[in-house]
PDB file of C-alpha atoms in Angstrom:
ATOM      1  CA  UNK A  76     -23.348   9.093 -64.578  1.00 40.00           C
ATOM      2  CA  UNK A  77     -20.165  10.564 -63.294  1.00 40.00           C
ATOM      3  CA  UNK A  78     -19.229   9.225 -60.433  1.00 44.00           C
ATOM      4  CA  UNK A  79     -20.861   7.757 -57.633  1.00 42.00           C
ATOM      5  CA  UNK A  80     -19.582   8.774 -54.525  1.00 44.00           C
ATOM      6  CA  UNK A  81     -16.667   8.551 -52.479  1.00 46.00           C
ATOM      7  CA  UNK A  82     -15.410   5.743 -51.177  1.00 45.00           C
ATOM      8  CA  UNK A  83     -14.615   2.191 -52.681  1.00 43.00           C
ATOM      9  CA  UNK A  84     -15.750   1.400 -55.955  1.00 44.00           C
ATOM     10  CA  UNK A  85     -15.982   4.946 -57.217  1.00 56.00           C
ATOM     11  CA  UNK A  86     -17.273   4.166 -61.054  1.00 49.00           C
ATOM     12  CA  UNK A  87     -19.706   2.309 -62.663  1.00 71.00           C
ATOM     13  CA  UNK A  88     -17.252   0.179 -63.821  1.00 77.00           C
ATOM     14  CA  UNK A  89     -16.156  -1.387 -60.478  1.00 81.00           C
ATOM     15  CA  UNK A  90     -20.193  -1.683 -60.366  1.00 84.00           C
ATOM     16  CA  UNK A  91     -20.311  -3.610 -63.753  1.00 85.00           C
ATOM     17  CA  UNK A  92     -17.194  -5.952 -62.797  1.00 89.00           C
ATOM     18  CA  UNK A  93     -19.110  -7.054 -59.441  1.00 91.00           C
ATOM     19  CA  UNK A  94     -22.542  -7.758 -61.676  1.00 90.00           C
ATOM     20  CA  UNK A  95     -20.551  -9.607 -64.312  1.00 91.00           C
ATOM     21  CA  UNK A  96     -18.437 -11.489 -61.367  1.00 95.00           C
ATOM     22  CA  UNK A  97     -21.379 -12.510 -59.735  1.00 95.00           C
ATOM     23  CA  UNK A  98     -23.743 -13.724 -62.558  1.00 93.00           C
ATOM     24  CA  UNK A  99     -20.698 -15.977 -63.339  1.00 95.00           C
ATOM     25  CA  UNK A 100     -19.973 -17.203 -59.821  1.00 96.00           C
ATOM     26  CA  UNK A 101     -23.405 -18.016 -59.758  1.00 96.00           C
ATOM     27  CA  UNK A 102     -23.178 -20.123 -63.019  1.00 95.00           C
ATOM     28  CA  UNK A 103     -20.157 -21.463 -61.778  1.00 97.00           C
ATOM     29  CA  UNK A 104     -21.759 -22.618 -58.546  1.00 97.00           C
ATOM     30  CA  UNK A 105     -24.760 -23.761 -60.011  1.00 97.00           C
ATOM     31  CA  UNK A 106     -22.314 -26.817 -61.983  1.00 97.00           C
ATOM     32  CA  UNK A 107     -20.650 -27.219 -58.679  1.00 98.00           C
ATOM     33  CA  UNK A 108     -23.127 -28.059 -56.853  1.00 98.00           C
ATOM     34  CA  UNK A 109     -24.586 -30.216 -59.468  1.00 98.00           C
ATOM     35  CA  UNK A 110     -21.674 -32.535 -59.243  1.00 98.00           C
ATOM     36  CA  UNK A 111     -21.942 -32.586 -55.451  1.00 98.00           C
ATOM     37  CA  UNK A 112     -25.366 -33.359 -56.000  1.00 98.00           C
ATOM     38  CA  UNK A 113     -24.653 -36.072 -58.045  1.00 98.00           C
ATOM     39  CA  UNK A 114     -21.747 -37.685 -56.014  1.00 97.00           C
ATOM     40  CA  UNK A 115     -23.761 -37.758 -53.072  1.00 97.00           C
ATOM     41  CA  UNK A 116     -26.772 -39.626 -54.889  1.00 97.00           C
ATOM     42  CA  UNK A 117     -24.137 -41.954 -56.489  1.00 97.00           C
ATOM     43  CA  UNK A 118     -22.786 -42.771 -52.691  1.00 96.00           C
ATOM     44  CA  UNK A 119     -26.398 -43.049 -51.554  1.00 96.00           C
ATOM     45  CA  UNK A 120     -27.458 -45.136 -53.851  1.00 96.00           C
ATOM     46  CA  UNK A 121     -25.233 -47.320 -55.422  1.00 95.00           C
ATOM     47  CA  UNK A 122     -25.899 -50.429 -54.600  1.00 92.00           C
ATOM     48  CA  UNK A 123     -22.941 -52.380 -53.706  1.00 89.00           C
ATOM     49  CA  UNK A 124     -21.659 -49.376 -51.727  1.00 94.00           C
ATOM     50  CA  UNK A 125     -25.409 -49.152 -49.767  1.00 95.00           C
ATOM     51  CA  UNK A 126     -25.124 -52.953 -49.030  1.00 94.00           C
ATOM     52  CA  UNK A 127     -22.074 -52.660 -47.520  1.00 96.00           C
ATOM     53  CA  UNK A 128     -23.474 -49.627 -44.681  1.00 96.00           C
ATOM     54  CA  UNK A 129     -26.685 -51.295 -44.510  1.00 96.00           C
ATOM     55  CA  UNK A 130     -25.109 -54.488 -43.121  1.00 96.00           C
ATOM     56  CA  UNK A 131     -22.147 -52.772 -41.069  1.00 97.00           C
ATOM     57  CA  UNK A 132     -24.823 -50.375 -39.411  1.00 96.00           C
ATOM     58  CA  UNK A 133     -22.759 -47.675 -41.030  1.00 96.00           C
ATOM     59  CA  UNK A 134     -25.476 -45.028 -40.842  1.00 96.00           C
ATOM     60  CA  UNK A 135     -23.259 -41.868 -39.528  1.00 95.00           C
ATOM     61  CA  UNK A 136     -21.115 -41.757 -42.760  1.00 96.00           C
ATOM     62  CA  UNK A 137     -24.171 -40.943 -44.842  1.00 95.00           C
ATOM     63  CA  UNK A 138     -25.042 -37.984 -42.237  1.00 96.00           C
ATOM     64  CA  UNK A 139     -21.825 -35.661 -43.765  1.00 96.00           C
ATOM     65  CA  UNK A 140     -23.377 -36.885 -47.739  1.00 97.00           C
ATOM     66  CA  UNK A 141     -26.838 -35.779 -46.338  1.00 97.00           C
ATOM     67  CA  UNK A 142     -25.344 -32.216 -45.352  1.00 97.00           C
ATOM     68  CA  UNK A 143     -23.747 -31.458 -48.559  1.00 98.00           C
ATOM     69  CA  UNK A 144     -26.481 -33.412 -49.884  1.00 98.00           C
ATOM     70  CA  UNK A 145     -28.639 -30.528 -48.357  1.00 97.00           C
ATOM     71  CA  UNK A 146     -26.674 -27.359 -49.129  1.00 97.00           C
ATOM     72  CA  UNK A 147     -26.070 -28.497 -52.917  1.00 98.00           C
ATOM     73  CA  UNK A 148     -29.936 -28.485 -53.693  1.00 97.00           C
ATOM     74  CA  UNK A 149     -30.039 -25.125 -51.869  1.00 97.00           C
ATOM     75  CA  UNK A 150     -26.461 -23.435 -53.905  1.00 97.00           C
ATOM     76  CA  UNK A 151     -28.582 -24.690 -56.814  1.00 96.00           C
ATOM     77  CA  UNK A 152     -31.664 -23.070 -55.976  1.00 95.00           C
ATOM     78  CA  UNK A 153     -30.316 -19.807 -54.653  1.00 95.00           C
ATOM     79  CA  UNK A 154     -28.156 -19.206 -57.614  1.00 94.00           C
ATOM     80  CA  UNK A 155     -31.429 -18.507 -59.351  1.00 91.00           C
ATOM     81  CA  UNK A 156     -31.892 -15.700 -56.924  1.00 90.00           C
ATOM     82  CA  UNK A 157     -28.091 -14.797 -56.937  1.00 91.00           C
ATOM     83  CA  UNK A 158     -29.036 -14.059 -60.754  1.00 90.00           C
ATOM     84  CA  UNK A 159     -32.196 -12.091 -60.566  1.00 89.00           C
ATOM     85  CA  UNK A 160     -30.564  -9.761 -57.703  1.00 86.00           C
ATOM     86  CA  UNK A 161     -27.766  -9.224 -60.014  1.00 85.00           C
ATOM     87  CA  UNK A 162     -28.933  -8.501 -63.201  1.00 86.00           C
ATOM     88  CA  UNK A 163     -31.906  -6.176 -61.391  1.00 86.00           C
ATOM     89  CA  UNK A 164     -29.049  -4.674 -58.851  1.00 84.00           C
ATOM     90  CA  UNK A 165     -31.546  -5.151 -56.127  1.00 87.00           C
ATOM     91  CA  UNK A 166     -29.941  -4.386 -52.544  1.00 89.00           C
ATOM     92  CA  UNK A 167     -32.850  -6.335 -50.901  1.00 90.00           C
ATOM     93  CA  UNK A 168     -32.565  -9.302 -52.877  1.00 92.00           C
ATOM     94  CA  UNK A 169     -28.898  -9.114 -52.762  1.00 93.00           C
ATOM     95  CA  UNK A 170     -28.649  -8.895 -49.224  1.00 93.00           C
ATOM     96  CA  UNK A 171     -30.923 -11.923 -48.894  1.00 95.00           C
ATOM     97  CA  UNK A 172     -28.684 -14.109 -51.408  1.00 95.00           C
ATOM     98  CA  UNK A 173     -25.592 -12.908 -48.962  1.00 95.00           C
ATOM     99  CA  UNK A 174     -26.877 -14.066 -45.888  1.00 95.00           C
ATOM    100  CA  UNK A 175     -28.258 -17.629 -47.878  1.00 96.00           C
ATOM    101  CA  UNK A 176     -24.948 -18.061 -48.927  1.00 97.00           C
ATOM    102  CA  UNK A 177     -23.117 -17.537 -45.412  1.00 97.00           C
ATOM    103  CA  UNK A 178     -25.382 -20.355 -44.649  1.00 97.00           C
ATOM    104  CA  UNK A 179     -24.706 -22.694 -47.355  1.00 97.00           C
ATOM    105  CA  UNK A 180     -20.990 -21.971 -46.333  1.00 98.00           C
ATOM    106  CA  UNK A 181     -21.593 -23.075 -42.860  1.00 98.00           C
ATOM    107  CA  UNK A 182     -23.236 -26.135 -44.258  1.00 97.00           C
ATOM    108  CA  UNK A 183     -21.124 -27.051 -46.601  1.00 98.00           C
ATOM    109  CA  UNK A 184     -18.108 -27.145 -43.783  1.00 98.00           C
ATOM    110  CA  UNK A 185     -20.041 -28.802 -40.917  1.00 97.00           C
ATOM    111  CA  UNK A 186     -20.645 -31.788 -43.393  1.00 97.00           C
ATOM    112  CA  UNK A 187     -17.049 -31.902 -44.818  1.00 98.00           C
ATOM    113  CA  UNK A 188     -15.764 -31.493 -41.370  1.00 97.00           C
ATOM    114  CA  UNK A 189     -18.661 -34.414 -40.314  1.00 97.00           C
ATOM    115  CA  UNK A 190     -17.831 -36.622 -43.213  1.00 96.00           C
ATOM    116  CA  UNK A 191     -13.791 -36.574 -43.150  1.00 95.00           C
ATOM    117  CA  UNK A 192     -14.468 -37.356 -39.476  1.00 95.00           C
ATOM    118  CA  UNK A 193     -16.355 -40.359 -40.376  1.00 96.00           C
ATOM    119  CA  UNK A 194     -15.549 -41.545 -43.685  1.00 95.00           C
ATOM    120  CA  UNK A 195     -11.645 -41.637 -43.775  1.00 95.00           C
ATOM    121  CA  UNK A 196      -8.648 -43.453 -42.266  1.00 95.00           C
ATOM    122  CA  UNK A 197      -7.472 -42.925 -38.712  1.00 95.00           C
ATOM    123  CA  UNK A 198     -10.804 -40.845 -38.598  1.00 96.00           C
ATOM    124  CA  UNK A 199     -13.136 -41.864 -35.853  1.00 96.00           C
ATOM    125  CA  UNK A 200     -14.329 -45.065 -38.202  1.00 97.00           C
ATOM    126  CA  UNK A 201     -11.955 -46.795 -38.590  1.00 97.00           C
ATOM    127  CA  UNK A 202     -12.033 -47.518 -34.948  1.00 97.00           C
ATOM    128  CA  UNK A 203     -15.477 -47.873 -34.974  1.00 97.00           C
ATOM    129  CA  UNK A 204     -14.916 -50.363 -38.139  1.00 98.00           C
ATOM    130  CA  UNK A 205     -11.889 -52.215 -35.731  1.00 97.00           C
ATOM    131  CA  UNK A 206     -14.703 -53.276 -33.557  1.00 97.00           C
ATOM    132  CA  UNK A 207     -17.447 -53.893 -35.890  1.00 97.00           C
ATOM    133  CA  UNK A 208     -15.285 -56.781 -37.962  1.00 98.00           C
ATOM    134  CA  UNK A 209     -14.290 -57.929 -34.277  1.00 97.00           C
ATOM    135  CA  UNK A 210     -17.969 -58.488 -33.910  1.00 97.00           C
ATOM    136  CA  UNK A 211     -19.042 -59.797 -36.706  1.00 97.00           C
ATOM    137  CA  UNK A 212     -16.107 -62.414 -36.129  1.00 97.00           C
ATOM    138  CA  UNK A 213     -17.297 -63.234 -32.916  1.00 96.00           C
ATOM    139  CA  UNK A 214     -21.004 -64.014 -34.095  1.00 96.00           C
ATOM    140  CA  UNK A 215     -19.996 -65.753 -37.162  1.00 94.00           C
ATOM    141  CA  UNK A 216     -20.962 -69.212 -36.104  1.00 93.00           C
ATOM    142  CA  UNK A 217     -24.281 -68.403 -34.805  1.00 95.00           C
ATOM    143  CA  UNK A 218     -25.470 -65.105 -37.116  1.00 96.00           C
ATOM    144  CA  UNK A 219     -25.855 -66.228 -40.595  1.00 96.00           C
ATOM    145  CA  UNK A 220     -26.332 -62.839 -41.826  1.00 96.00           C
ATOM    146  CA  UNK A 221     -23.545 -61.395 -40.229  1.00 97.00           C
ATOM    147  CA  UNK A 222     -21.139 -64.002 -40.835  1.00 97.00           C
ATOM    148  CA  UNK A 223     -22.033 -63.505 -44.926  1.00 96.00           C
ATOM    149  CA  UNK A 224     -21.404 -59.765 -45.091  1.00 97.00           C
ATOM    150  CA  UNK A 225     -18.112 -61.006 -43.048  1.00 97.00           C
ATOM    151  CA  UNK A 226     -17.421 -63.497 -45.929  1.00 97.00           C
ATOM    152  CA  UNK A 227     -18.833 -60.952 -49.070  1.00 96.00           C
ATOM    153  CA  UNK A 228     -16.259 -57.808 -47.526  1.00 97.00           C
ATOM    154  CA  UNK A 229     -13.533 -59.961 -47.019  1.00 97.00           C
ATOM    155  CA  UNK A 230     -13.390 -61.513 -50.841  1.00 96.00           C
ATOM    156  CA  UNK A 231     -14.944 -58.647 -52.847  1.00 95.00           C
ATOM    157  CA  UNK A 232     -12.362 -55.706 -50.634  1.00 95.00           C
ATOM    158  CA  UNK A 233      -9.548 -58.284 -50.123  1.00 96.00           C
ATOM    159  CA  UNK A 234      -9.159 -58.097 -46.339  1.00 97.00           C
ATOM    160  CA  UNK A 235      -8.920 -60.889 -43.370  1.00 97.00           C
ATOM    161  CA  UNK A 236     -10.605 -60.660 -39.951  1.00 97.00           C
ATOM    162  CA  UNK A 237     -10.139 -57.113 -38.365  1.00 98.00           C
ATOM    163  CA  UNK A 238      -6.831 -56.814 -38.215  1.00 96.00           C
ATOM    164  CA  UNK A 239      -5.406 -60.114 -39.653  1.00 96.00           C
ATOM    165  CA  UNK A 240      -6.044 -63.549 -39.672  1.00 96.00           C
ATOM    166  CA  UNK A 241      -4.878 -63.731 -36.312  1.00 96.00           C
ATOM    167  CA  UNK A 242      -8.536 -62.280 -35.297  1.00 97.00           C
ATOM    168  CA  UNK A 243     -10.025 -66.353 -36.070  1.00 97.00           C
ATOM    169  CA  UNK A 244      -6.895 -67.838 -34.905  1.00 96.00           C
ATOM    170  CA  UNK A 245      -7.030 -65.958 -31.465  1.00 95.00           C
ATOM    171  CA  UNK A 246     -10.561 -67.178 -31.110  1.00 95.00           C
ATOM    172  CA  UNK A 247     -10.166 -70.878 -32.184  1.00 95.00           C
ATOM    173  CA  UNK A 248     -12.009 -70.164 -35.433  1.00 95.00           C
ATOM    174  CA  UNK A 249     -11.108 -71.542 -38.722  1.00 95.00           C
ATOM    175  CA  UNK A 250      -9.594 -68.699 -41.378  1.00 95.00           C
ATOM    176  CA  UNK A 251     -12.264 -68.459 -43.807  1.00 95.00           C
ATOM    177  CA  UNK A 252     -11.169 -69.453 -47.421  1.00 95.00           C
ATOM    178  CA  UNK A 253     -12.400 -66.018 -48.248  1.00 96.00           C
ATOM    179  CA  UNK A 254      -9.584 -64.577 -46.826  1.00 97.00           C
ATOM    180  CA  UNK A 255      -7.267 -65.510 -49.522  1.00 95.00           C
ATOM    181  CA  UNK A 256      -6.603 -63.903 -53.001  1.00 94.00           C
ATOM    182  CA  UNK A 257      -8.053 -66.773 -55.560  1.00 91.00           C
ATOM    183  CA  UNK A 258      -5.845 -66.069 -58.357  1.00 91.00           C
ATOM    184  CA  UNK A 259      -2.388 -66.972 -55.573  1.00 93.00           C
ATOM    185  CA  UNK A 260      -3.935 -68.746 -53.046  1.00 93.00           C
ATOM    186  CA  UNK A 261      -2.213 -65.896 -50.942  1.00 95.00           C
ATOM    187  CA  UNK A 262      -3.554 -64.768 -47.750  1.00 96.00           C
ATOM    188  CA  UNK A 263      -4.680 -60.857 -47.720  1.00 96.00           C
ATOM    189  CA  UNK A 264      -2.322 -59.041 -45.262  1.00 93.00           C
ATOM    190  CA  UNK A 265      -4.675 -56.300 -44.476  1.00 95.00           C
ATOM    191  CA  UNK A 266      -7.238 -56.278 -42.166  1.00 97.00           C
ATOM    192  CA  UNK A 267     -10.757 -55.511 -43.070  1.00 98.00           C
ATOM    193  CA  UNK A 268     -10.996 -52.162 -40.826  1.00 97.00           C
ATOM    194  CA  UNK A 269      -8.306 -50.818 -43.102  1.00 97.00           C
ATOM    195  CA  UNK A 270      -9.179 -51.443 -46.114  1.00 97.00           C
ATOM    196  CA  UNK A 271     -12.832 -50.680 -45.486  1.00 97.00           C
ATOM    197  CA  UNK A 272     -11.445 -47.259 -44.178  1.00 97.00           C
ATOM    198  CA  UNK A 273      -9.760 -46.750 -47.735  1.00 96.00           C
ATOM    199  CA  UNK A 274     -12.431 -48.003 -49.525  1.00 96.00           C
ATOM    200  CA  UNK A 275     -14.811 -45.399 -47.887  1.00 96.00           C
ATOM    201  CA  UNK A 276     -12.115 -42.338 -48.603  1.00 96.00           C
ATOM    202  CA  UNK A 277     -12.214 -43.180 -51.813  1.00 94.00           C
ATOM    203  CA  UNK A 278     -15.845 -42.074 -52.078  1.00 94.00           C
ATOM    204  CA  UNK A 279     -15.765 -39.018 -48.879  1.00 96.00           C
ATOM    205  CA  UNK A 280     -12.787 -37.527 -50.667  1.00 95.00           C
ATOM    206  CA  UNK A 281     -13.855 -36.635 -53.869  1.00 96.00           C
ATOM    207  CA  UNK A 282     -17.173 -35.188 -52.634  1.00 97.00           C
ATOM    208  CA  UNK A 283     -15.273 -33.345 -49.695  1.00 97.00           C
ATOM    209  CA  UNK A 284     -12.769 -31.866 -52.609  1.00 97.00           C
ATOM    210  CA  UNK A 285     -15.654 -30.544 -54.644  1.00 98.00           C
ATOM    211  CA  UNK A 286     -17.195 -29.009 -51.399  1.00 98.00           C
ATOM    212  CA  UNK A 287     -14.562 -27.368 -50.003  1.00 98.00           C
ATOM    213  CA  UNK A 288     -14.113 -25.464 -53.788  1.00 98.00           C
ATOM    214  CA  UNK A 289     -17.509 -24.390 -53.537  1.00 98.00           C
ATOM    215  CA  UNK A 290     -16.684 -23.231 -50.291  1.00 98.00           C
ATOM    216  CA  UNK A 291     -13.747 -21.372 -50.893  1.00 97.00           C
ATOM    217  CA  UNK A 292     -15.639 -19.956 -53.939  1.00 96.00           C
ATOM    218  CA  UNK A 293     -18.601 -18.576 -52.070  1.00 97.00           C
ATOM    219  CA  UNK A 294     -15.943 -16.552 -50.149  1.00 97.00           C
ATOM    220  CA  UNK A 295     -15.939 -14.282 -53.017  1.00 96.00           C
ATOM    221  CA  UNK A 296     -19.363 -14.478 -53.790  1.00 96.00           C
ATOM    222  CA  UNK A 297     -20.313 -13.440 -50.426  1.00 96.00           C
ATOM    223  CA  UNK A 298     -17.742 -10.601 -50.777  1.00 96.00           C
ATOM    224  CA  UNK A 299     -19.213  -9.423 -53.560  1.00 95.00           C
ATOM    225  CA  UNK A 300     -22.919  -9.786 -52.835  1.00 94.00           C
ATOM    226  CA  UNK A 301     -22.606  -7.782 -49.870  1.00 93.00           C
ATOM    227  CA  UNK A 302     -20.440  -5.142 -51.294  1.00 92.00           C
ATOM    228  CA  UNK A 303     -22.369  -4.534 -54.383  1.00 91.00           C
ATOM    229  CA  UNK A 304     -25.596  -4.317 -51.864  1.00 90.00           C
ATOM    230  CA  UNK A 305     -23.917  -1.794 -49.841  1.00 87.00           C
ATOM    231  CA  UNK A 306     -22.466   0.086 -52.562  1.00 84.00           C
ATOM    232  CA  UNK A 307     -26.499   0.697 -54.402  1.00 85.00           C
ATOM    233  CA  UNK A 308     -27.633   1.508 -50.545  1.00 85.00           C
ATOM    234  CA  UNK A 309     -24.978   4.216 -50.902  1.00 81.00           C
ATOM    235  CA  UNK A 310     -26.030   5.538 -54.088  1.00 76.00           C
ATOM    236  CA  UNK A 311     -29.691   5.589 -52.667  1.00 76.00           C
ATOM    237  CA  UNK A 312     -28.920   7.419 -49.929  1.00 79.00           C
ATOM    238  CA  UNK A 313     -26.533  10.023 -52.096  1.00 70.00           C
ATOM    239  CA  UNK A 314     -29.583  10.355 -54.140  1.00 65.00           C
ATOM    240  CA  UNK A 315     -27.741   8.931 -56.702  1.00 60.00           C
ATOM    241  CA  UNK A 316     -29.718   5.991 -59.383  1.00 54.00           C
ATOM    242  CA  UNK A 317     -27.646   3.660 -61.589  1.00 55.00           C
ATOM    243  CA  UNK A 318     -29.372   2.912 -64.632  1.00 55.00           C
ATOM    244  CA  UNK A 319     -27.416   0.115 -66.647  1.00 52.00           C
ATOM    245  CA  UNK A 320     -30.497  -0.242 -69.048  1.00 44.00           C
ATOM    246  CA  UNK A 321     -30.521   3.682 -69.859  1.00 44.00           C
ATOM    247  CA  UNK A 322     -26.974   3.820 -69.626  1.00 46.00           C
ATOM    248  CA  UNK A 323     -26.071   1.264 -72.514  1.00 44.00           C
ATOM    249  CA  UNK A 324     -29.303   3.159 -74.606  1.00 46.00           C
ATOM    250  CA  UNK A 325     -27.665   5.827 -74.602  1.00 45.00           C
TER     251      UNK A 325
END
């Protein structure tokens, strides 16, 4: 063919760069979203790391992991699709994949945004942690099971109280033996709400990482997907027909 067109891209080869950009985006975001798959099974699931939001009542951190959860396992199924429109330059099909991605974008940021809200320090839980350990404290005499996830956080995290020791002192309650590093016999100097905050960035960070790279990626992808669509409509309606297959026959 000779040209197609006026206008932005003007030669098959601006057409070829999009395909060959897009089939590997879609590879590309396939793995991604594999690996956000898997970290958010791995912060499901594990089991220490479940015990610990199952007895804390922690449910809302796992609602940002069930969002990217969510828009992972749909990345990995539309880049299936993202494939097929590319390699059979189908303007329907790429339109479709455009508009799935837009929304896998919007998912994937709502659940970052959700998840660093929830799941880091000096985000909304650690004050919500502040008064959880301030509970549990409070109960400890007369809640077995709450005083024993008090007792298992505080050893296995190496925290005291809420704040500090000071939390059973102020209360006329014994410091718990727990509270103090068995190797020195030293007291821990952080309180459980911070280090509970850490220990739960250490898990939302690396999945919000990954998610905001897919993000950013899908940027392009979007870019292209719709501009490659809108470029074939163009040839249609210039009565125009791009035939890759013929073309590399020939």
């Amino acid at each position: 063919m000779a040209g197609v067109g006026s206008g932005w891209p003007k030669s098959e080869r601006a057409l070829l760069c999009m395909k060959y950009f897009l089939f590997v985006f879609n590879v590309l975001s396939f793995l991604t979203a594999v690996v956000i798959l898997t970290l958010g099974l791995w912060i499901r699931y594990d089991w220490d790391f479940k015990h610990y939001i199952l007895e804390l009542r922690l449910y809302q951190f796992w609602t940002g992991v069930y969002i990217l959860i969510a828009a992972a396992s749909i990345v990995m199924a539309i880049s299936f699709l993202g494939c097929c429109g590319t390699i059979m330059e189908n303007p329907t099909v790429l339109g479709l994949y455009g508009v799935l991605l837009i929304v896998c974008f919007l998912l994937e940021i709502a659940g970052v945004a959700y998840l660093l809200n929830n799941g880091t320090l000096w985000s909304n839980v650690t004050w919500w942690l502040r008064d959880r350990f301030y509970e549990l404290i409070y109960v400890s005499d007369t809640n077995a099971r709450e005083a024993r996830i008090l007792r298992i956080i505080q050893e296995e995290i190496g925290c005291c109280g809420s704040y500090s020791s000071l939390d059973y002192i102020n209360v006329n309650k014994p410091v718990p033996n727990e509270c103090r590093d068995k190797a020195t016999g030293n007291e821990y100097l952080d309180g459980c709400y911070i280090r509970m905050s850490r220990y739960l960035e250490e898990r939302s960070g690396w999945i919000a990482g990954v998610s905001l790279f897919l993000a950013a990626l899908q940027v392009f992808g979007i870019t292209t997907s719709l501009t490659m669509r809108h470029t074939l409509r163009k040839l249609e309606s210039e009565g125009k027909v791009y035939n890759p297959v013929k073309k590399s026959k020939a």
